[in-house]
mmCIF file of C-alpha atoms and ligand atoms in Angstrom:
data_model
loop_
_atom_site.group_PDB
_atom_site.id
_atom_site.type_symbol
_atom_site.label_atom_id
_atom_site.label_comp_id
_atom_site.label_asym_id
_atom_site.label_seq_id
_atom_site.Cartn_x
_atom_site.Cartn_y
_atom_site.Cartn_z
ATOM 1 C CA MET A 1 139.720 98.395 63.790
ATOM 2 C CA GLN A 2 141.233 98.546 67.491
ATOM 3 C CA THR A 3 142.650 101.167 69.620
ATOM 4 C CA LEU A 4 146.268 101.981 69.913
ATOM 5 C CA GLU A 5 146.074 101.186 73.464
ATOM 6 C CA HIS A 6 145.065 97.373 72.382
ATOM 7 C CA HIS A 7 148.327 97.412 70.708
ATOM 8 C CA ASP A 8 150.827 98.290 73.578
ATOM 9 C CA THR A 9 150.593 95.573 76.009
ATOM 10 C CA ILE A 10 154.501 94.259 76.213
ATOM 11 C CA ARG A 11 157.099 95.740 77.852
ATOM 12 C CA ALA A 12 160.557 94.056 77.722
ATOM 13 C CA VAL A 13 162.502 96.085 79.857
ATOM 14 C CA ALA A 14 161.311 96.912 83.352
ATOM 15 C CA TRP A 15 163.018 98.626 86.376
ATOM 16 C CA THR A 16 162.001 97.103 89.417
ATOM 17 C CA ASP A 17 163.878 99.128 92.418
ATOM 18 C CA GLY A 18 167.602 97.724 92.425
ATOM 19 C CA ALA A 19 167.279 95.247 89.684
ATOM 20 C CA LEU A 20 166.636 95.202 85.709
ATOM 21 C CA ARG A 21 164.157 92.761 84.880
ATOM 22 C CA LEU A 22 164.541 91.721 81.218
ATOM 23 C CA LEU A 23 162.082 89.529 79.134
ATOM 24 C CA ASP A 24 164.227 86.575 77.809
ATOM 25 C CA GLN A 25 164.110 87.103 74.119
ATOM 26 C CA ARG A 26 165.747 83.899 73.505
ATOM 27 C CA ARG A 27 163.104 81.640 74.765
ATOM 28 C CA LEU A 28 160.022 83.603 73.120
ATOM 29 C CA PRO A 29 157.582 82.787 71.917
ATOM 30 C CA PHE A 30 156.823 79.398 73.736
ATOM 31 C CA VAL A 31 158.601 80.280 77.212
ATOM 32 C CA GLU A 32 157.885 83.965 78.978
ATOM 33 C CA THR A 33 160.730 84.096 81.460
ATOM 34 C CA TRP A 34 162.146 87.255 83.067
ATOM 35 C CA LEU A 35 165.957 87.633 83.840
ATOM 36 C CA ASP A 36 167.029 89.939 86.942
ATOM 37 C CA CYS A 37 169.998 91.770 86.294
ATOM 38 C CA ARG A 38 171.696 93.264 89.386
ATOM 39 C CA SER A 39 174.924 94.563 88.187
ATOM 40 C CA ALA A 40 176.137 96.425 84.869
ATOM 41 C CA ASP A 41 178.216 93.345 83.867
ATOM 42 C CA GLU A 42 174.852 91.397 84.039
ATOM 43 C CA VAL A 43 173.347 93.957 81.752
ATOM 44 C CA ALA A 44 176.389 93.857 79.243
ATOM 45 C CA ILE A 45 176.176 90.181 79.232
ATOM 46 C CA ALA A 46 172.551 90.017 78.756
ATOM 47 C CA ILE A 47 172.735 92.518 75.543
ATOM 48 C CA ARG A 48 175.987 90.513 74.276
ATOM 49 C CA ASP A 49 173.788 87.146 74.407
ATOM 50 C CA LEU A 50 170.626 88.960 73.024
ATOM 51 C CA VAL A 51 168.393 88.142 75.924
ATOM 52 C CA VAL A 52 167.522 91.967 75.265
ATOM 53 C CA ARG A 53 168.138 92.862 71.657
ATOM 54 C CA GLY A 54 166.705 95.677 69.345
ATOM 55 C CA ALA A 55 168.721 99.042 68.971
ATOM 56 C CA PRO A 56 166.467 101.116 71.213
ATOM 57 C CA ALA A 57 166.111 98.401 73.886
ATOM 58 C CA ILE A 58 169.675 97.938 74.504
ATOM 59 C CA GLY A 59 170.275 101.576 74.869
ATOM 60 C CA ILE A 60 167.712 101.584 77.567
ATOM 61 C CA ALA A 61 168.900 98.552 79.185
ATOM 62 C CA ALA A 62 172.470 100.045 79.265
ATOM 63 C CA ALA A 63 171.448 103.288 80.663
ATOM 64 C CA TRP A 64 170.031 101.094 83.697
ATOM 65 C CA GLY A 65 172.940 99.242 83.736
ATOM 66 C CA VAL A 66 174.880 102.397 84.517
ATOM 67 C CA VAL A 67 172.182 102.949 87.561
ATOM 68 C CA LEU A 68 172.889 99.388 88.852
ATOM 69 C CA ALA A 69 176.749 100.225 88.944
ATOM 70 C CA ALA A 70 176.259 103.570 90.569
ATOM 71 C CA ARG A 71 174.138 101.858 93.297
ATOM 72 C CA GLN A 72 176.790 99.560 93.917
ATOM 73 C CA ASN A 73 179.464 102.124 94.158
ATOM 74 C CA ALA A 74 181.395 100.555 91.169
ATOM 75 C CA ASP A 75 183.977 102.155 88.910
ATOM 76 C CA LEU A 76 181.483 104.040 86.693
ATOM 77 C CA ASP A 77 183.983 104.452 83.559
ATOM 78 C CA ALA A 78 184.828 100.784 83.455
ATOM 79 C CA ALA A 79 181.054 99.561 83.477
ATOM 80 C CA ILE A 80 180.317 102.024 80.942
ATOM 81 C CA ALA A 81 183.280 100.758 78.751
ATOM 82 C CA ARG A 82 182.011 97.008 79.611
ATOM 83 C CA LEU A 83 178.595 98.176 78.272
ATOM 84 C CA ARG A 84 179.590 99.839 75.146
ATOM 85 C CA ALA A 85 181.787 96.887 73.897
ATOM 86 C CA ALA A 86 178.709 94.695 74.230
ATOM 87 C CA ARG A 87 177.610 95.223 70.808
ATOM 88 C CA PRO A 88 178.953 97.081 68.145
ATOM 89 C CA THR A 89 176.636 98.498 65.484
ATOM 90 C CA ALA A 90 173.672 99.971 67.234
ATOM 91 C CA VAL A 91 174.459 103.252 67.863
ATOM 92 C CA ASN A 92 171.486 103.625 70.568
ATOM 93 C CA LEU A 93 173.770 101.803 72.892
ATOM 94 C CA MET A 94 176.752 104.393 72.447
ATOM 95 C CA TRP A 95 174.135 107.364 72.799
ATOM 96 C CA ALA A 96 172.490 106.204 75.820
ATOM 97 C CA LEU A 97 175.932 105.780 77.751
ATOM 98 C CA ASP A 98 177.256 109.023 76.641
ATOM 99 C CA ARG A 99 173.983 110.781 77.995
ATOM 100 C CA MET A 100 174.523 108.968 81.163
ATOM 101 C CA ARG A 101 178.246 109.904 80.908
ATOM 102 C CA ALA A 102 177.226 113.444 80.699
ATOM 103 C CA ARG A 103 175.078 113.583 83.546
ATOM 104 C CA ILE A 104 177.952 111.793 85.759
ATOM 105 C CA ALA A 105 180.513 114.480 84.507
ATOM 106 C CA ALA A 106 177.900 117.098 85.569
ATOM 107 C CA GLY A 107 177.890 115.715 89.189
ATOM 108 C CA ALA A 108 174.752 113.559 89.090
ATOM 109 C CA ASP A 109 173.884 111.338 92.099
ATOM 110 C CA THR A 110 172.414 107.987 91.873
ATOM 111 C CA ALA A 111 168.839 109.168 91.947
ATOM 112 C CA ALA A 112 169.543 111.924 89.439
ATOM 113 C CA LEU A 113 171.142 108.927 87.131
ATOM 114 C CA GLU A 114 168.020 106.898 87.956
ATOM 115 C CA ARG A 115 165.872 109.642 86.597
ATOM 116 C CA GLU A 116 167.982 110.022 83.320
ATOM 117 C CA ALA A 117 167.760 106.175 82.401
ATOM 118 C CA GLN A 118 164.141 106.584 83.030
ATOM 119 C CA SER A 119 163.951 109.648 81.018
ATOM 120 C CA ILE A 120 165.569 107.762 78.125
ATOM 121 C CA GLN A 121 163.101 105.102 78.317
ATOM 122 C CA ASP A 122 160.144 107.308 78.422
ATOM 123 C CA GLU A 123 161.271 109.452 75.651
ATOM 124 C CA ASP A 124 161.829 106.352 73.432
ATOM 125 C CA LEU A 125 158.180 105.246 74.143
ATOM 126 C CA ALA A 126 156.672 108.882 73.382
ATOM 127 C CA ALA A 127 159.279 108.572 70.058
ATOM 128 C CA ASN A 128 157.671 105.405 68.994
ATOM 129 C CA ARG A 129 153.876 106.673 69.247
ATOM 130 C CA ARG A 130 154.652 109.951 67.212
ATOM 131 C CA MET A 131 156.602 107.868 64.494
ATOM 132 C CA GLY A 132 153.885 105.485 64.567
ATOM 133 C CA GLU A 133 151.517 108.614 63.407
ATOM 134 C CA LEU A 134 154.034 110.038 61.037
ATOM 135 C CA GLY A 135 154.842 106.692 59.224
ATOM 136 C CA ALA A 136 151.191 105.581 58.899
ATOM 137 C CA ALA A 137 150.434 109.177 57.432
ATOM 138 C CA LEU A 138 152.694 107.926 54.259
ATOM 139 C CA ILE A 139 150.820 105.128 53.734
ATOM 140 C CA ALA A 140 147.585 104.611 51.357
ATOM 141 C CA ALA A 141 144.461 102.828 52.882
ATOM 142 C CA GLY A 142 144.262 99.124 52.324
ATOM 143 C CA SER A 143 147.761 98.637 51.588
ATOM 144 C CA SER A 144 149.710 95.512 52.574
ATOM 145 C CA VAL A 145 153.598 95.524 54.037
ATOM 146 C CA LEU A 146 156.525 93.459 54.502
ATOM 147 C CA THR A 147 158.810 93.956 57.509
ATOM 148 C CA HIS A 148 162.035 92.483 58.648
ATOM 149 C CA CYS A 149 163.529 91.395 62.001
ATOM 150 C CA ASN A 150 161.696 92.666 65.030
ATOM 151 C CA THR A 151 161.487 96.164 65.602
ATOM 152 C CA GLY A 152 158.313 95.949 68.101
ATOM 153 C CA SER A 153 157.641 96.546 71.916
ATOM 154 C CA LEU A 154 160.292 93.970 72.505
ATOM 155 C CA ALA A 155 162.801 96.000 70.477
ATOM 156 C CA THR A 156 162.255 99.212 72.410
ATOM 157 C CA ALA A 157 160.548 100.955 75.270
ATOM 158 C CA GLY A 158 157.212 99.863 74.086
ATOM 159 C CA PHE A 159 154.941 100.066 70.671
ATOM 160 C CA GLY A 160 158.186 99.757 68.368
ATOM 161 C CA THR A 161 159.629 101.782 65.317
ATOM 162 C CA ALA A 162 158.817 99.896 61.958
ATOM 163 C CA LEU A 163 156.035 97.741 64.179
ATOM 164 C CA GLY A 164 154.859 100.833 65.642
ATOM 165 C CA VAL A 165 153.982 102.385 62.202
ATOM 166 C CA ILE A 166 152.280 99.052 61.543
ATOM 167 C CA ARG A 167 150.593 98.917 64.598
ATOM 168 C CA ALA A 168 149.342 102.839 63.775
ATOM 169 C CA GLY A 169 148.442 101.980 60.385
ATOM 170 C CA PHE A 170 146.443 98.901 61.099
ATOM 171 C CA ALA A 171 144.615 101.113 63.865
ATOM 172 C CA ALA A 172 143.948 103.922 61.062
ATOM 173 C CA GLY A 173 142.880 101.143 58.533
ATOM 174 C CA LYS A 174 145.706 101.769 56.217
ATOM 175 C CA ILE A 175 147.584 98.626 56.485
ATOM 176 C CA ALA A 176 145.255 95.218 55.627
ATOM 177 C CA GLN A 177 147.939 92.629 55.867
ATOM 178 C CA VAL A 178 151.600 92.105 56.937
ATOM 179 C CA TYR A 179 154.259 89.950 55.926
ATOM 180 C CA ALA A 180 156.797 89.340 58.181
ATOM 181 C CA GLY A 181 160.151 87.580 57.040
ATOM 182 C CA GLU A 182 161.626 84.882 59.337
ATOM 183 C CA THR A 183 165.028 86.541 59.730
ATOM 184 C CA ARG A 184 167.708 83.800 59.552
ATOM 185 C CA PRO A 185 169.650 82.999 61.570
ATOM 186 C CA TRP A 186 168.235 84.257 64.781
ATOM 187 C CA LEU A 187 164.560 84.343 63.676
ATOM 188 C CA GLN A 188 163.470 87.622 65.209
ATOM 189 C CA GLY A 189 160.608 87.593 62.459
ATOM 190 C CA ALA A 190 159.281 84.089 62.936
ATOM 191 C CA ARG A 191 159.815 84.008 66.988
ATOM 192 C CA LEU A 192 159.216 87.522 68.007
ATOM 193 C CA THR A 193 157.373 89.585 65.189
ATOM 194 C CA MET A 194 154.832 87.026 64.702
ATOM 195 C CA TRP A 195 154.233 86.804 68.576
ATOM 196 C CA GLU A 196 153.686 90.553 68.774
ATOM 197 C CA LEU A 197 151.667 90.718 65.784
ATOM 198 C CA LEU A 198 149.003 87.613 66.668
ATOM 199 C CA ARG A 199 148.883 89.035 70.204
ATOM 200 C CA ASP A 200 147.605 92.271 68.652
ATOM 201 C CA GLY A 201 145.046 90.482 66.215
ATOM 202 C CA ILE A 202 146.840 92.101 63.236
ATOM 203 C CA PRO A 203 146.743 89.896 60.150
ATOM 204 C CA ALA A 204 150.213 88.631 59.586
ATOM 205 C CA LYS A 205 151.613 85.960 57.373
ATOM 206 C CA LEU A 206 155.252 84.611 57.917
ATOM 207 C CA ILE A 207 157.439 84.079 54.897
ATOM 208 C CA ALA A 208 160.812 82.593 54.425
ATOM 209 C CA ASP A 209 163.318 85.391 53.807
ATOM 210 C CA SER A 210 164.153 83.818 50.434
ATOM 211 C CA ALA A 211 160.510 84.269 49.370
ATOM 212 C CA ALA A 212 160.702 88.201 49.605
ATOM 213 C CA SER A 213 161.259 89.084 45.961
ATOM 214 C CA HIS A 214 158.634 86.806 44.621
ATOM 215 C CA LEU A 215 156.103 88.534 47.224
ATOM 216 C CA MET A 216 156.874 91.894 45.721
ATOM 217 C CA LYS A 217 156.952 90.529 42.211
ATOM 218 C CA SER A 218 153.312 89.317 42.760
ATOM 219 C CA GLY A 219 152.240 92.844 43.757
ATOM 220 C CA ALA A 220 150.821 92.000 47.336
ATOM 221 C CA VAL A 221 152.918 94.519 49.228
ATOM 222 C CA GLN A 222 153.271 98.331 48.403
ATOM 223 C CA TRP A 223 155.680 99.069 51.455
ATOM 224 C CA VAL A 224 158.316 97.197 52.913
ATOM 225 C CA ILE A 225 158.693 98.876 56.402
ATOM 226 C CA VAL A 226 162.072 98.308 58.425
ATOM 227 C CA GLY A 227 163.949 99.706 61.678
ATOM 228 C CA ALA A 228 167.522 100.628 61.985
ATOM 229 C CA ASP A 229 170.590 100.133 64.116
ATOM 230 C CA ARG A 230 172.316 103.095 63.052
ATOM 231 C CA ILE A 231 171.803 105.964 60.130
ATOM 232 C CA ALA A 232 174.967 107.325 59.046
ATOM 233 C CA ALA A 233 174.916 111.352 58.188
ATOM 234 C CA ASN A 234 173.955 110.650 54.377
ATOM 235 C CA GLY A 235 171.157 108.376 55.196
ATOM 236 C CA ASP A 236 172.629 105.137 54.790
ATOM 237 C CA THR A 237 171.290 102.908 57.097
ATOM 238 C CA ALA A 238 172.307 99.723 58.685
ATOM 239 C CA ASN A 239 169.922 97.021 60.196
ATOM 240 C CA LYS A 240 169.321 93.453 60.394
ATOM 241 C CA ILE A 241 170.972 91.206 58.051
ATOM 242 C CA GLY A 242 168.733 90.929 54.860
ATOM 243 C CA THR A 243 167.493 94.288 54.929
ATOM 244 C CA TYR A 244 169.783 95.689 51.852
ATOM 245 C CA GLN A 245 168.459 92.789 49.449
ATOM 246 C CA LEU A 246 164.833 93.784 50.374
ATOM 247 C CA ALA A 247 165.579 97.367 49.497
ATOM 248 C CA ILE A 248 167.145 96.268 46.237
ATOM 249 C CA ALA A 249 164.180 94.090 45.609
ATOM 250 C CA ALA A 250 161.666 96.644 46.309
ATOM 251 C CA ARG A 251 163.193 99.476 44.141
ATOM 252 C CA HIS A 252 163.321 96.837 41.323
ATOM 253 C CA HIS A 253 159.608 96.018 41.766
ATOM 254 C CA GLY A 254 158.291 99.496 42.395
ATOM 255 C CA VAL A 255 157.683 98.872 46.079
ATOM 256 C CA LYS A 256 158.112 101.699 48.348
ATOM 257 C CA PHE A 257 160.890 101.380 51.306
ATOM 258 C CA MET A 258 160.595 103.184 54.884
ATOM 259 C CA VAL A 259 163.129 103.290 57.650
ATOM 260 C CA VAL A 260 161.531 103.900 61.237
ATOM 261 C CA ALA A 261 163.968 104.921 63.866
ATOM 262 C CA PRO A 262 164.423 107.421 66.689
ATOM 263 C CA SER A 263 166.771 110.093 66.503
ATOM 264 C CA SER A 264 168.790 108.411 68.916
ATOM 265 C CA THR A 265 169.647 105.685 66.057
ATOM 266 C CA VAL A 266 170.679 108.988 63.782
ATOM 267 C CA ASP A 267 174.752 109.129 63.816
ATOM 268 C CA MET A 268 176.030 112.478 62.250
ATOM 269 C CA GLN A 269 179.456 111.710 63.437
ATOM 270 C CA THR A 270 179.511 108.800 60.888
ATOM 271 C CA ALA A 271 179.708 110.507 57.537
ATOM 272 C CA THR A 272 178.576 107.035 55.453
ATOM 273 C CA GLY A 273 177.324 103.501 55.690
ATOM 274 C CA ASP A 274 181.167 102.331 55.074
ATOM 275 C CA GLY A 275 181.918 103.766 58.483
ATOM 276 C CA ILE A 276 179.691 101.715 60.363
ATOM 277 C CA ASP A 277 180.988 98.772 62.272
ATOM 278 C CA ILE A 278 179.083 95.710 61.196
ATOM 279 C CA GLU A 279 178.856 93.038 64.186
ATOM 280 C CA LEU A 280 180.039 89.555 63.208
ATOM 281 C CA ARG A 281 178.515 86.749 65.526
ATOM 282 C CA ASP A 282 179.576 83.028 66.219
ATOM 283 C CA PRO A 283 179.238 80.950 62.812
ATOM 284 C CA ALA A 284 177.553 78.460 65.079
ATOM 285 C CA GLU A 285 174.561 80.538 64.921
ATOM 286 C CA LEU A 286 174.207 79.154 61.256
ATOM 287 C CA PHE A 287 174.870 75.529 61.933
ATOM 288 C CA ALA A 288 171.487 74.556 63.896
ATOM 289 C CA VAL A 289 167.694 75.295 63.756
ATOM 290 C CA GLY A 290 166.125 75.095 67.017
ATOM 291 C CA GLY A 291 168.963 73.571 68.632
ATOM 292 C CA GLN A 292 169.082 71.022 66.211
ATOM 293 C CA ARG A 293 172.473 70.560 63.999
ATOM 294 C CA THR A 294 171.566 70.981 60.219
ATOM 295 C CA VAL A 295 175.044 71.477 58.821
ATOM 296 C CA VAL A 296 177.920 68.860 58.411
ATOM 297 C CA GLU A 297 180.399 68.821 61.288
ATOM 298 C CA GLY A 298 183.602 70.451 60.158
ATOM 299 C CA ALA A 299 181.476 73.146 57.999
ATOM 300 C CA GLN A 300 182.686 76.780 57.978
ATOM 301 C CA ALA A 301 180.341 79.800 57.859
ATOM 302 C CA TRP A 302 180.279 83.667 57.633
ATOM 303 C CA ASN A 303 177.625 85.304 59.850
ATOM 304 C CA PRO A 304 177.356 89.006 59.586
ATOM 305 C CA VAL A 305 174.052 90.042 61.336
ATOM 306 C CA PHE A 306 173.504 93.609 59.867
ATOM 307 C CA ASP A 307 173.984 95.075 56.618
ATOM 308 C CA VAL A 308 173.748 98.677 55.304
ATOM 309 C CA THR A 309 170.993 99.964 52.855
ATOM 310 C CA PRO A 310 172.535 102.841 50.676
ATOM 311 C CA HIS A 311 170.492 105.865 51.011
ATOM 312 C CA GLU A 312 169.491 106.123 47.323
ATOM 313 C CA LEU A 313 167.285 103.058 47.931
ATOM 314 C CA ILE A 314 165.172 104.474 50.888
ATOM 315 C CA ASP A 315 161.997 106.241 50.119
ATOM 316 C CA ALA A 316 161.525 107.680 53.720
ATOM 317 C CA ILE A 317 163.428 107.803 56.784
ATOM 318 C CA VAL A 318 160.684 108.397 59.499
ATOM 319 C CA THR A 319 161.816 109.695 63.032
ATOM 320 C CA GLU A 320 159.924 111.661 66.013
ATOM 321 C CA ARG A 321 161.111 114.834 64.320
ATOM 322 C CA GLY A 322 159.290 114.007 60.955
ATOM 323 C CA ALA A 323 159.386 112.097 57.787
ATOM 324 C CA ILE A 324 162.373 112.852 55.596
ATOM 325 C CA GLU A 325 161.789 111.786 52.039
ATOM 326 C CA ARG A 326 164.348 110.717 49.500
ATOM 327 C CA PRO A 327 167.021 111.094 52.308
ATOM 328 C CA ASP A 328 170.352 112.225 51.658
ATOM 329 C CA ARG A 329 172.975 114.264 53.353
ATOM 330 C CA ALA A 330 171.419 117.710 53.008
ATOM 331 C CA ARG A 331 168.063 116.627 54.066
ATOM 332 C CA LEU A 332 169.631 115.000 57.181
ATOM 333 C CA ARG A 333 171.481 117.987 58.359
ATOM 334 C CA ALA A 334 168.217 120.104 57.985
ATOM 335 C CA VAL A 335 166.727 118.000 60.862
ATOM 336 C CA PHE A 336 169.851 116.832 62.824
ATOM 337 C CA GLY A 337 172.395 119.648 62.421
ATOM 338 C CA ALA A 338 176.042 119.085 61.214
HETATM 339 O O1 MRU B 401 170.302 91.963 66.299
HETATM 340 P P1 MRU B 401 168.827 92.441 66.737
HETATM 341 O O2 MRU B 401 167.824 91.564 67.150
HETATM 342 O O3 MRU B 401 169.398 93.431 68.148
HETATM 343 O O4 MRU B 401 168.735 93.340 65.789
HETATM 344 C C1 MRU B 401 167.519 94.310 65.591
HETATM 345 C C2 MRU B 401 167.570 94.905 64.385
HETATM 346 O O5 MRU B 401 168.012 94.978 63.522
HETATM 347 C C3 MRU B 401 166.248 95.980 64.578
HETATM 348 O O6 MRU B 401 165.734 96.006 63.215
HETATM 349 C C4 MRU B 401 166.665 97.218 64.934
HETATM 350 O O7 MRU B 401 167.318 97.345 66.057
HETATM 351 C C5 MRU B 401 165.760 98.290 64.949
HETATM 352 S S1 MRU B 401 164.544 97.563 66.478
HETATM 353 C C6 MRU B 401 163.294 98.829 66.813
#
């Protein structure tokens, strides 16, 4: 067993007076290189191009983008609009920008905006630690779990959401084995989650995304644990493409399904998952693996990068405010208001 501190060594988003330093997630796990953003537009491009990704991390990066715009006396409304347009699905981006906009409207100067961005970052780290405890408490000792995409330190201020529960669960002796899906086409699971788990010494096995149902049928996992990009008011949850089919398979095989996300991912203004804008990315992401073309020239593709899991398939939504079991509209409203 290891301490939680041992499990929290990566920081992908770092403010270094005057620049936002981002660990370039396009190049992991083999190249660890940092990109310095010096304007809000550079941050927006980094978010769009997945230098920084993961719902909480893009919200934090965008908040620092507003600080960069303020330091340059740029048009803040225009900067916020461009940051907001960088990606559509993760509501943490809009939430962080709305928070910065509210401070601007209240007359905040650049120093106050810097403090607000730092608070957004610090609060996310604290939320992840709390969710780790709450989520791990739901898991029986000796369990094995399957996760999808990357929800770790790379995707957040640190520690992670679903991966934070896995870190806390492993440290507490609850989790014996982790399985990570590759997460085609961008391979967040293969490239990023496996990197984080191996650094932490957590027993991890990579599976092809298409092996998940077979894994569940074998009885090898007791929980599927995933993050979220947006949770609608009724608990319907948008997350990385492939999450929905994991939830269907989990219910079929009697495997529990846990969503872990900070309250900044909860969107009470969107009634159901049908109202969530699902990002479509360049079909070319499907035409190559590791830069090597695998598909015949002239082929077409459809590349939605998120899907929506209906709340009926979710056993628990864990936020820093508590665990909501069998989530629905009434149970979310009791925690998050109207
Ligand atoms: O396209 P990405 O890599 O930004 O998608 C990330 C996910 O879907 C994560 O599961 C989600 O943002 C939660 S991260 C704590």
